């Protein structure tokens, strides 16, 4: 707001009342203020702010401006020559930011020099009332702060009543809480809030405050709940009256996100070095892992799958040669000196090895061989147990993110939940598809399965369908007599289950075969390999196809893809043309086609979960390749250092041969 002019906007921030004397700023019917506060007979602008940790700026009150500071009058109302940035808004945001980081006097000086102030006492009082639990004083101020829409006013009052109700229950004042439920919540609950109202009423049965906080997912009056309430109420109050907390920081975060999304090769952490305010962010292409630094050659037949341990130090591989291998990949170092060893060769598989999965603590590796599941001690290489429950090929092994066990899925239309010791806990029978792959979201809310041979589930049974969003079925055919023919058993489907209730949330028909599914770290996206020649990115929040990635070849083989990079912003996949393909997830741009593997398909890829500049690929050529960014010494090679004429070899403890052709690869840059 402008001083002494009127009809300017108001602002926000946490603060307390002046130290002495009356202080006030009046709002007109439009919510504007004259921007003046009278304290002990002196007219000063009202100011507010938070400390650098977000708490109210204690004891600062309203800064008393030095009368020697002259107000600067500038022509126009916009910042610089930019017609889209209002000068007053910009200055007020700067004032708020200065207060947020603790520069109180600087903020006061800027207020005096610019003539702009942050907010009116009504805003400050409202904030204090909410933070101090003075509900009877806070509610009447809503209209003064611009909440005039009837529905918005009801929603805001409901939020305040809900906080009041929970705090009374926490204080074990049940009778008073019941009165709030009847008088403050029920009258303001909308049709959409009726379910929440019933849930709130059930909290009356909580045995103690701890049970209340647990069941309501609420941290109590002494936690952050009041501050969260203030943030929720912010949505109903015009931003020009109560500026959202740390607004400048929000704008900077949006700018960083925009720059990151425009950076196709983004793979650097969010820190002041990689995201400087002085320059636009851009990652160099040379920092992307596109060089083969290590070739692992021990398998004697096609390698079908690879998986990194959670600590990123070991890589497991599965092969047609009926073995799985646990490789120890040495710590970060120059590729020429990294020690890579085939630590254990797991030979006790009676059939070809298809699936691999590490336990959360990396102590157990589960593998599949046809219908069998084998559990291995990763410290000794010893076989712990063989599980024989499935009737057909096991197509997926998934350890649960909470470490409580793992799940297996099979072509036999069965998903089984096992505990850490390999004891059967639960079996999902009669799944609608013959599962070809499955994955659990990291937040443990959903299981996503893909497969073939779809059969519509019965209306009742162990798998309740709940509220299902189902895609249109494939066209039905007629037998010429007016009767329709049921869809072919080869129909392919993606099915999303609620992991807790086992209800089907989404069932989508797809034309081509589905061979792989991976979930992003934020549980938002599912990545599905879809023959022919497509990879689909599904949004699990919106339940819609977000993007398709094309360029790779897939028609006859099981090809697996994955997310990669520090923010999961790459999509990487093998291909039947013996190349590795890399796309930018958010734009779909094809970034790299990496050559190197021999004849046959690149079957699977896996990104190192700890070293975000390293991934592995495996191929029908019986090898595994480790890909990295060029090492620091690469620049020396370009300046004329000699390159070895032969590829160096490292033999680790007599257990396997490792080639490291890193120097030769720089000739192709």
XYZ file of C-alpha atoms in Angstrom:
669
model
C 0.000 0.000 0.000
C 1.085 3.518 -0.739
C 1.614 6.201 1.866
C -0.250 8.516 2.165
C -2.277 7.696 -0.934
C -5.177 5.275 -0.813
C -6.578 2.601 -3.129
C -3.465 0.467 -2.977
C -3.173 -3.226 -2.199
C -2.294 -4.772 1.127
C 0.243 -7.370 2.136
C 1.068 -10.115 4.592
C 3.594 -11.485 7.006
C 3.713 -12.523 10.658
C 4.139 -9.833 13.265
C 2.792 -8.484 16.521
C 1.162 -5.227 17.624
C 3.143 -2.023 18.292
C 4.884 -1.666 21.601
C 2.697 1.213 22.876
C -0.126 3.472 21.828
C -2.949 2.805 19.392
C -2.049 1.529 15.949
C -4.531 1.165 13.166
C -5.067 1.157 9.433
C -8.576 1.271 8.098
C -9.844 -0.687 5.118
C -12.440 0.728 2.790
C -15.216 -1.346 1.232
C -12.911 -2.445 -1.567
C -10.369 -3.798 0.888
C -7.918 -0.938 0.352
C -6.076 1.011 3.016
C -4.613 4.425 3.469
C -1.457 2.644 4.604
C -1.034 4.736 7.770
C -0.645 3.716 11.382
C -0.765 6.161 14.286
C 1.525 5.353 17.168
C 2.033 7.770 20.051
C 0.918 10.641 17.870
C 3.274 9.851 14.988
C 2.059 8.676 11.601
C 4.111 5.747 10.275
C 3.602 3.012 7.694
C 2.562 -0.443 8.918
C 5.082 -3.226 8.336
C 5.295 -6.914 8.972
C 7.551 -9.868 8.349
C 8.836 -13.242 9.381
C 12.260 -14.300 10.475
C 14.497 -16.449 8.316
C 13.067 -19.605 9.889
C 9.499 -18.554 9.194
C 8.529 -17.645 12.734
C 6.965 -14.323 13.706
C 9.473 -11.497 13.934
C 9.415 -11.076 17.685
C 9.716 -7.680 19.264
C 10.262 -5.738 16.077
C 6.723 -4.505 15.823
C 6.295 -1.553 13.525
C 9.552 0.036 12.600
C 9.910 3.684 13.497
C 11.284 5.295 10.406
C 14.056 7.799 10.499
C 12.541 11.128 9.553
C 15.734 11.931 7.643
C 14.865 9.330 4.983
C 13.213 11.151 2.107
C 10.551 9.470 0.054
C 11.537 8.946 -3.575
C 8.922 9.783 -6.163
C 9.312 7.917 -9.435
C 7.334 8.406 -12.635
C 4.898 5.730 -13.707
C 3.741 2.641 -11.831
C 5.686 -0.180 -13.472
C 9.130 -1.593 -12.779
C 11.767 -0.473 -15.286
C 10.141 -0.428 -18.714
C 8.290 -3.695 -18.114
C 4.582 -3.040 -18.455
C 3.770 -6.379 -16.804
C 5.467 -5.867 -13.421
C 3.815 -3.464 -11.021
C 6.369 -1.462 -9.023
C 4.350 -1.496 -5.831
C 3.928 -5.276 -5.909
C 7.639 -5.732 -6.528
C 8.691 -3.402 -3.707
C 6.301 -4.990 -1.253
C 7.658 -8.425 -2.095
C 11.187 -7.148 -1.512
C 10.112 -5.707 1.843
C 8.572 -9.040 2.812
C 11.707 -10.912 1.717
C 13.996 -8.592 3.664
C 11.963 -9.192 6.790
C 11.868 -12.946 6.153
C 15.665 -13.161 6.204
C 16.033 -10.781 9.152
C 16.958 -7.437 7.571
C 14.332 -5.522 9.545
C 15.956 -2.085 9.429
C 16.635 -2.371 5.711
C 12.988 -3.247 5.157
C 11.896 -0.246 7.242
C 14.175 2.021 5.236
C 12.759 0.730 1.960
C 9.234 1.295 3.250
C 10.060 4.890 4.148
C 11.865 5.624 0.896
C 9.282 3.982 -1.375
C 6.164 4.980 0.512
C 4.880 1.389 0.308
C 3.965 -0.673 3.356
C 3.125 -4.302 3.829
C -0.225 -4.755 5.479
C -3.047 -3.386 7.595
C -3.544 -4.232 11.287
C -6.559 -6.372 10.397
C -4.252 -8.736 8.526
C -1.744 -8.832 11.369
C -4.496 -9.323 13.917
C -6.061 -12.148 11.910
C -2.745 -13.938 11.682
C -2.109 -13.540 15.408
C -5.587 -14.783 16.263
C -5.081 -17.922 14.180
C -1.611 -18.631 15.568
C -2.761 -18.019 19.147
C -6.018 -19.964 18.803
C -8.307 -16.942 19.336
C -10.984 -18.373 17.050
C -13.823 -16.068 18.141
C -11.726 -13.028 17.150
C -10.395 -14.512 13.909
C -13.656 -15.508 12.265
C -15.290 -12.033 12.110
C -12.215 -10.661 10.315
C -12.698 -12.923 7.289
C -15.168 -10.555 5.627
C -12.931 -7.542 6.332
C -10.092 -9.402 4.594
C -12.050 -9.792 1.384
C -13.642 -13.216 1.866
C -17.066 -12.189 0.578
C -18.017 -15.153 -1.605
C -20.574 -17.201 0.322
C -19.102 -20.601 -0.547
C -15.558 -19.450 0.217
C -16.696 -17.992 3.526
C -18.348 -21.280 4.490
C -15.216 -23.238 3.580
C -12.969 -20.903 5.586
C -15.248 -21.081 8.636
C -15.320 -24.861 8.340
C -11.497 -24.987 8.404
C -11.359 -22.797 11.516
C -14.067 -24.871 13.212
C -12.226 -28.087 12.369
C -9.020 -26.843 14.027
C -10.974 -25.666 17.071
C -12.735 -29.036 17.309
C -9.518 -31.046 17.111
C -7.796 -28.905 19.720
C -10.699 -29.353 22.133
C -10.592 -33.113 21.623
C -6.837 -33.062 22.182
C -7.422 -31.211 25.460
C -10.021 -33.916 26.271
C -12.828 -31.353 26.474
C -15.333 -33.655 24.808
C -18.478 -31.712 25.685
C -17.116 -28.463 24.251
C -15.867 -30.329 21.162
C -19.339 -31.756 20.618
C -20.821 -28.257 20.727
C -18.310 -27.114 18.080
C -19.191 -30.106 15.930
C -22.883 -29.220 16.078
C -22.719 -25.446 15.970
C -19.513 -24.569 14.074
C -18.956 -27.462 11.690
C -22.318 -28.953 10.726
C -23.851 -25.617 9.574
C -20.859 -24.819 7.356
C -20.271 -28.268 5.859
C -21.038 -28.555 2.165
C -22.243 -31.687 0.419
C -18.669 -32.615 -0.481
C -17.615 -32.231 3.156
C -20.239 -34.561 4.619
C -17.890 -37.556 4.539
C -15.245 -35.516 6.346
C -17.811 -34.433 8.908
C -18.656 -38.062 9.638
C -14.950 -38.870 9.933
C -14.488 -35.981 12.372
C -17.393 -37.148 14.505
C -15.818 -40.612 14.758
C -12.769 -39.054 16.404
C -14.865 -38.572 19.537
C -14.105 -42.249 20.236
C -10.311 -41.784 20.343
C -8.816 -43.234 23.494
C -6.247 -40.499 24.112
C -4.634 -37.440 22.440
C -1.971 -39.575 20.781
C -4.643 -41.799 19.236
C -6.438 -38.660 18.020
C -3.335 -37.251 16.342
C -2.556 -40.594 14.726
C -6.049 -41.239 13.373
C -6.578 -37.691 12.127
C -3.044 -37.308 10.648
C -2.764 -34.083 12.645
C 0.223 -32.976 14.736
C -1.647 -31.119 17.464
C -2.023 -27.568 18.693
C 1.648 -27.366 19.643
C 2.809 -28.587 16.241
C 2.506 -26.932 12.856
C -1.261 -27.344 12.497
C -2.132 -23.685 13.158
C 0.466 -22.480 10.695
C -0.881 -24.981 8.172
C -4.399 -23.678 8.847
C -3.190 -20.167 8.080
C -1.717 -21.399 4.797
C -5.016 -23.119 3.936
C -7.006 -19.958 4.721
C -4.654 -18.010 2.461
C -6.415 -19.592 -0.533
C -9.613 -17.713 0.320
C -8.107 -14.299 1.121
C -7.093 -12.099 -1.846
C -3.318 -12.183 -2.278
C -3.280 -8.405 -2.639
C -4.514 -8.152 0.951
C -2.522 -10.999 2.497
C 0.543 -11.854 0.455
C 1.308 -15.583 0.636
C 4.177 -16.486 2.922
C 7.645 -16.199 1.384
C 6.175 -15.244 -1.952
C 9.509 -14.190 -3.444
C 10.948 -17.598 -2.572
C 8.010 -19.237 -4.333
C 8.676 -17.204 -7.475
C 12.346 -18.194 -7.405
C 11.386 -21.858 -7.016
C 9.094 -21.566 -10.030
C 11.917 -20.010 -12.005
C 14.258 -22.847 -11.033
C 11.656 -25.416 -12.071
C 11.147 -23.663 -15.406
C 14.890 -23.593 -16.086
C 15.279 -27.208 -15.019
C 12.514 -28.314 -17.373
C 14.149 -26.433 -20.238
C 17.495 -28.060 -19.474
C 17.239 -31.253 -21.527
C 20.366 -32.781 -19.973
C 19.595 -31.699 -16.424
C 21.369 -34.044 -14.018
C 22.812 -31.844 -11.279
C 21.626 -31.320 -7.681
C 19.616 -28.265 -6.688
C 22.202 -26.135 -4.899
C 23.521 -22.554 -5.189
C 26.315 -23.753 -7.473
C 24.151 -25.391 -10.143
C 21.289 -22.872 -9.739
C 22.835 -19.430 -9.414
C 20.646 -16.338 -9.493
C 23.290 -14.633 -11.631
C 22.881 -16.905 -14.650
C 20.415 -19.276 -16.283
C 20.794 -22.936 -15.404
C 22.047 -25.270 -18.115
C 23.731 -28.683 -17.733
C 26.431 -29.571 -20.210
C 25.827 -32.505 -22.536
C 29.309 -33.810 -21.754
C 28.208 -34.508 -18.168
C 25.619 -37.031 -19.367
C 26.492 -40.753 -19.017
C 26.916 -41.710 -22.673
C 30.297 -43.446 -22.608
C 30.832 -47.165 -21.992
C 33.393 -47.264 -19.196
C 33.152 -50.956 -18.283
C 32.107 -54.138 -20.087
C 31.230 -57.097 -17.870
C 31.822 -60.399 -19.643
C 31.118 -63.582 -17.682
C 27.723 -64.769 -18.863
C 27.815 -67.338 -21.660
C 24.413 -66.558 -23.161
C 21.913 -63.711 -23.531
C 21.606 -61.387 -20.511
C 17.951 -60.582 -19.916
C 17.809 -58.358 -16.858
C 19.919 -56.136 -14.588
C 19.169 -54.476 -11.239
C 21.246 -52.237 -8.945
C 21.402 -52.686 -5.196
C 19.871 -49.813 -3.236
C 23.311 -48.607 -2.093
C 24.526 -48.534 -5.705
C 27.613 -50.654 -5.037
C 26.432 -53.941 -6.581
C 24.735 -54.925 -9.812
C 22.794 -58.158 -10.325
C 22.311 -59.714 -13.747
C 20.046 -62.518 -14.999
C 20.824 -64.656 -18.007
C 19.565 -67.323 -20.332
C 22.614 -69.351 -19.250
C 20.709 -70.293 -16.038
C 22.845 -68.108 -13.804
C 22.531 -64.822 -11.995
C 25.632 -62.836 -11.094
C 26.201 -60.356 -8.293
C 28.810 -57.853 -9.468
C 30.665 -55.535 -7.137
C 31.104 -52.190 -8.859
C 33.911 -50.233 -7.241
C 33.353 -46.795 -5.706
C 33.518 -43.584 -7.705
C 36.945 -43.242 -9.242
C 38.541 -42.856 -12.618
C 36.944 -45.531 -14.837
C 40.389 -46.890 -15.653
C 40.996 -47.748 -12.002
C 37.533 -48.865 -10.872
C 37.513 -52.414 -9.528
C 34.591 -54.424 -10.946
C 34.289 -58.031 -9.818
C 31.853 -60.880 -10.404
C 31.521 -61.476 -6.678
C 29.062 -64.381 -6.772
C 27.837 -66.531 -9.649
C 24.515 -68.041 -8.610
C 24.367 -71.320 -10.510
C 21.564 -73.275 -8.821
C 18.825 -72.263 -11.258
C 17.224 -75.183 -13.115
C 15.898 -72.866 -15.816
C 16.795 -69.562 -17.483
C 16.762 -66.605 -15.056
C 14.212 -63.891 -15.827
C 13.564 -61.535 -12.899
C 15.741 -59.911 -10.235
C 14.953 -57.834 -7.168
C 16.972 -56.643 -4.150
C 15.560 -56.463 -0.648
C 15.379 -53.010 0.884
C 18.529 -53.610 2.967
C 20.288 -55.373 0.041
C 20.798 -58.517 2.149
C 18.644 -60.744 -0.082
C 18.439 -61.080 -3.849
C 15.332 -62.738 -5.242
C 15.484 -64.342 -8.686
C 12.994 -66.225 -10.838
C 13.536 -69.271 -13.018
C 10.392 -70.295 -14.860
C 7.765 -70.890 -12.102
C 10.325 -70.903 -9.258
C 11.471 -68.088 -6.964
C 14.900 -68.339 -5.361
C 16.159 -66.271 -2.426
C 19.908 -65.682 -2.089
C 22.144 -64.345 0.673
C 24.006 -61.506 -1.025
C 26.834 -61.550 1.540
C 27.723 -65.232 1.009
C 26.095 -66.143 -2.301
C 24.276 -69.026 -0.578
C 20.804 -70.151 -1.619
C 18.400 -69.461 1.254
C 15.146 -70.908 -0.035
C 13.296 -71.958 -3.173
C 9.614 -71.024 -3.422
C 7.300 -73.051 -5.631
C 3.791 -71.571 -5.510
C 3.194 -70.299 -9.029
C 2.057 -72.673 -11.769
C 3.514 -70.691 -14.688
C 6.451 -68.378 -15.399
C 7.116 -65.772 -12.710
C 7.205 -62.472 -14.569
C 7.703 -59.927 -11.759
C 9.444 -59.699 -8.378
C 8.920 -56.523 -6.341
C 10.237 -55.845 -2.836
C 7.913 -53.607 -0.834
C 9.240 -50.111 -0.069
C 8.682 -50.587 3.680
C 10.973 -53.630 3.739
C 8.273 -55.968 5.060
C 8.508 -58.464 2.227
C 8.052 -58.811 -1.506
C 5.442 -59.596 -4.136
C 5.603 -61.952 -7.073
C 3.398 -62.030 -10.163
C 3.025 -64.672 -12.811
C 1.412 -65.681 -16.065
C -0.798 -67.948 -13.925
C -3.027 -64.918 -13.048
C -1.789 -64.825 -9.492
C -0.033 -62.184 -7.367
C 1.501 -63.418 -4.114
C 2.670 -61.424 -1.092
C 5.621 -62.930 0.816
C 7.327 -61.918 4.047
C 11.071 -61.335 4.427
C 11.655 -65.040 5.166
C 9.821 -66.233 2.082
C 6.657 -67.277 3.919
C 3.401 -66.753 2.039
C 1.297 -63.971 3.588
C -1.431 -63.388 1.038
C -2.408 -64.522 -2.437
C -4.382 -62.531 -4.997
C -5.986 -65.232 -7.100
C -7.809 -64.996 -10.407
C -6.197 -61.770 -11.584
C -7.859 -60.503 -14.767
C -4.640 -60.733 -16.796
C -1.694 -63.019 -17.229
C 0.794 -60.668 -15.631
C 3.900 -59.855 -17.656
C 5.274 -57.274 -15.189
C 4.217 -55.399 -12.052
C 5.490 -52.604 -9.810
C 4.546 -51.042 -6.462
C 4.551 -47.259 -6.059
C 7.176 -45.989 -3.571
C 4.413 -44.512 -1.388
C 2.872 -48.012 -1.187
C -0.574 -46.874 -2.286
C -0.829 -48.707 -5.603
C 0.248 -51.760 -7.529
C 0.458 -51.411 -11.307
C 0.299 -54.609 -13.345
C 0.494 -55.150 -17.094
C -0.290 -58.284 -19.001
C -2.270 -60.155 -21.609
C -5.264 -62.469 -21.916
C -7.668 -60.108 -20.178
C -10.788 -61.667 -18.699
C -13.370 -59.330 -17.129
C -13.525 -60.044 -13.397
C -16.697 -61.286 -11.729
C -18.927 -58.770 -9.989
C -17.966 -60.247 -6.634
C -14.972 -62.055 -5.321
C -11.708 -61.499 -3.502
C -10.761 -58.631 -5.798
C -13.424 -55.971 -5.248
C -13.632 -53.578 -8.153
C -14.616 -50.498 -6.184
C -14.848 -47.350 -8.312
C -13.194 -48.438 -11.541
C -12.230 -46.148 -14.385
C -12.093 -48.427 -17.373
C -11.094 -47.636 -20.931
C -13.379 -48.404 -23.816
C -13.279 -52.107 -24.687
C -11.954 -53.208 -28.039
C -14.459 -53.401 -30.869
C -16.623 -56.500 -30.717
C -17.198 -58.696 -33.703
C -20.308 -60.475 -34.972
C -20.564 -64.120 -35.955
C -23.008 -63.284 -38.726
C -26.025 -64.399 -36.741
C -26.380 -61.174 -34.811
C -24.474 -62.506 -31.822
C -21.317 -60.786 -30.647
C -18.080 -62.586 -30.067
C -16.234 -62.007 -26.788
C -12.908 -60.142 -26.979
C -9.934 -62.316 -27.816
C -7.988 -63.747 -24.897
C -4.875 -62.004 -26.186
C -6.224 -58.587 -25.150
C -3.548 -56.565 -23.334
C -4.282 -54.488 -20.236
C -2.765 -52.169 -17.690
C -4.511 -52.477 -14.310
C -3.934 -50.177 -11.328
C -4.849 -51.630 -7.930
C -5.251 -49.946 -4.579
C -2.555 -51.861 -2.699
C -4.389 -51.835 0.626
C -7.920 -52.674 -0.500
C -6.978 -54.582 -3.689
C -9.678 -52.683 -5.528
C -9.156 -51.903 -9.207
C -8.739 -48.161 -9.679
C -8.001 -48.162 -13.410
C -8.165 -50.754 -16.159
C -6.947 -49.747 -19.612
C -7.069 -51.736 -22.830
C -3.936 -51.496 -24.985
C -3.406 -52.753 -28.506
C 0.178 -54.001 -28.269
C 2.039 -56.343 -25.944
C 3.187 -54.872 -22.633
C 6.530 -56.097 -21.332
C 7.690 -53.760 -18.568
C 6.419 -51.293 -15.969
C 8.452 -48.932 -13.762
C 7.229 -46.290 -11.296
C 8.801 -42.845 -10.782
C 10.309 -42.027 -7.385
C 7.467 -39.606 -6.613
C 4.840 -42.316 -7.365
C 3.325 -40.035 -10.007
C 4.142 -41.832 -13.259
C 4.157 -45.377 -14.612
C 6.477 -46.149 -17.535
C 5.303 -49.001 -19.751
C 7.046 -50.681 -22.689
C 4.428 -51.145 -25.383
C 4.993 -53.118 -28.577
C 5.330 -52.189 -31.310
C 7.985 -49.518 -30.853
C 6.448 -47.325 -28.131
C 6.929 -46.497 -24.475
C 3.958 -44.980 -22.640
C 4.102 -42.617 -19.671
C 0.923 -42.817 -17.569
C -0.044 -40.196 -15.010
C -1.286 -42.111 -11.955
C -2.858 -39.024 -10.401
C -4.843 -37.950 -13.436
C -5.274 -41.517 -14.755
C -4.372 -40.528 -18.277
C -1.657 -41.088 -20.843
C 0.843 -38.256 -20.396
C 3.310 -38.949 -23.198
C 4.601 -41.459 -25.730
C 8.267 -42.077 -26.499
C 9.210 -43.448 -29.897
C 12.325 -44.292 -31.861
C 13.394 -47.556 -30.261
C 12.530 -50.921 -31.789
C 10.399 -53.503 -30.008
C 8.300 -56.117 -31.716
C 9.114 -59.642 -30.554
C 11.247 -59.481 -27.403
C 10.818 -58.453 -23.782
C 12.374 -54.984 -23.558
C 12.582 -53.105 -20.239
C 12.900 -49.367 -19.653
C 13.429 -47.207 -16.565
C 13.565 -43.645 -15.254
C 16.959 -42.025 -14.767
C 18.773 -38.914 -13.650
C 18.860 -36.973 -10.427
C 15.183 -35.953 -10.728
C 13.999 -38.949 -12.727
C 13.752 -36.662 -15.740
C 15.207 -39.153 -18.241
C 13.515 -42.158 -19.802
C 15.920 -44.845 -20.953
C 15.221 -48.092 -22.774
C 16.807 -50.967 -24.579
C 15.887 -51.802 -28.151
C 15.883 -54.650 -30.627
C 18.299 -52.710 -32.882
C 21.106 -53.223 -30.258
C 21.081 -49.556 -29.160
C 20.177 -47.743 -25.952
C 17.696 -44.859 -26.278
C 17.396 -41.872 -23.935
C 14.572 -39.292 -23.910
C 13.759 -36.199 -21.873
C 10.761 -37.243 -19.786
C 8.823 -33.965 -19.730
C 9.199 -33.036 -23.404
C 9.568 -36.427 -25.069
C 12.670 -35.220 -26.938
C 15.006 -38.021 -28.007
C 18.394 -37.095 -26.536
C 20.733 -39.985 -27.249
C 21.000 -43.187 -29.264
C 23.926 -45.011 -27.678
C 25.764 -47.632 -29.695
C 28.144 -50.257 -28.413
C 26.381 -53.554 -27.850
C 26.807 -56.375 -30.337
C 24.221 -58.261 -32.333
C 20.795 -58.799 -30.820
C 18.515 -56.832 -28.513
C 19.437 -54.631 -25.593
C 17.007 -56.232 -23.171
C 17.117 -54.158 -20.000
C 18.571 -50.991 -18.512
C 18.986 -49.864 -14.897
C 20.044 -46.480 -13.513
C 22.306 -46.438 -10.452
C 20.198 -45.130 -7.527
C 23.187 -43.470 -5.816
C 25.434 -42.425 -8.681
C 23.075 -40.462 -10.913
C 25.691 -40.341 -13.667
C 25.862 -44.096 -14.151
C 23.580 -46.721 -15.636
C 23.899 -50.279 -16.898
C 22.512 -52.135 -19.908
C 22.468 -55.819 -20.850
C 22.169 -57.519 -24.201
C 21.790 -60.672 -26.229
C 25.540 -60.305 -26.887
C 26.092 -61.826 -23.385
C 27.589 -58.620 -21.983
C 26.672 -55.890 -19.545
C 27.814 -52.351 -20.203
C 28.273 -49.658 -17.583
C 27.742 -46.156 -18.957
C 29.120 -42.977 -17.381
C 29.941 -39.380 -18.118
C 33.487 -38.750 -19.336
C 35.890 -38.601 -16.371
C 37.697 -35.409 -15.463
C 40.833 -36.616 -17.223
C 39.010 -36.732 -20.558
C 40.036 -33.186 -21.304
C 43.661 -34.213 -21.126
C 43.026 -36.827 -23.780
C 41.756 -34.188 -26.171
C 44.926 -32.183 -25.592
C 47.063 -34.911 -27.092
C 47.723 -37.451 -24.363
C 48.432 -40.905 -25.697
C 45.684 -43.521 -25.796
C 46.551 -47.153 -25.054
C 46.698 -49.295 -28.171
C 45.016 -52.245 -26.432
C 42.042 -52.383 -24.126
C 43.114 -52.856 -20.488
C 41.633 -55.860 -18.708
C 40.987 -56.442 -15.024
C 40.409 -59.892 -13.618
C 38.743 -59.702 -10.206
C 39.741 -62.402 -7.754
C 39.705 -64.922 -10.579
C 35.906 -64.707 -10.742
C 35.347 -62.813 -13.951
C 36.786 -60.662 -16.670
C 36.062 -56.956 -16.966
C 36.962 -54.819 -19.948
C 37.348 -51.083 -19.516
C 37.442 -49.457 -22.951
C 36.980 -45.965 -21.611
C 39.910 -44.391 -23.449
C 38.868 -45.683 -26.854
C 35.350 -44.312 -26.474
C 36.593 -40.738 -26.385
C 37.674 -41.102 -30.000
C 33.979 -41.115 -30.895
C 33.129 -37.851 -29.115
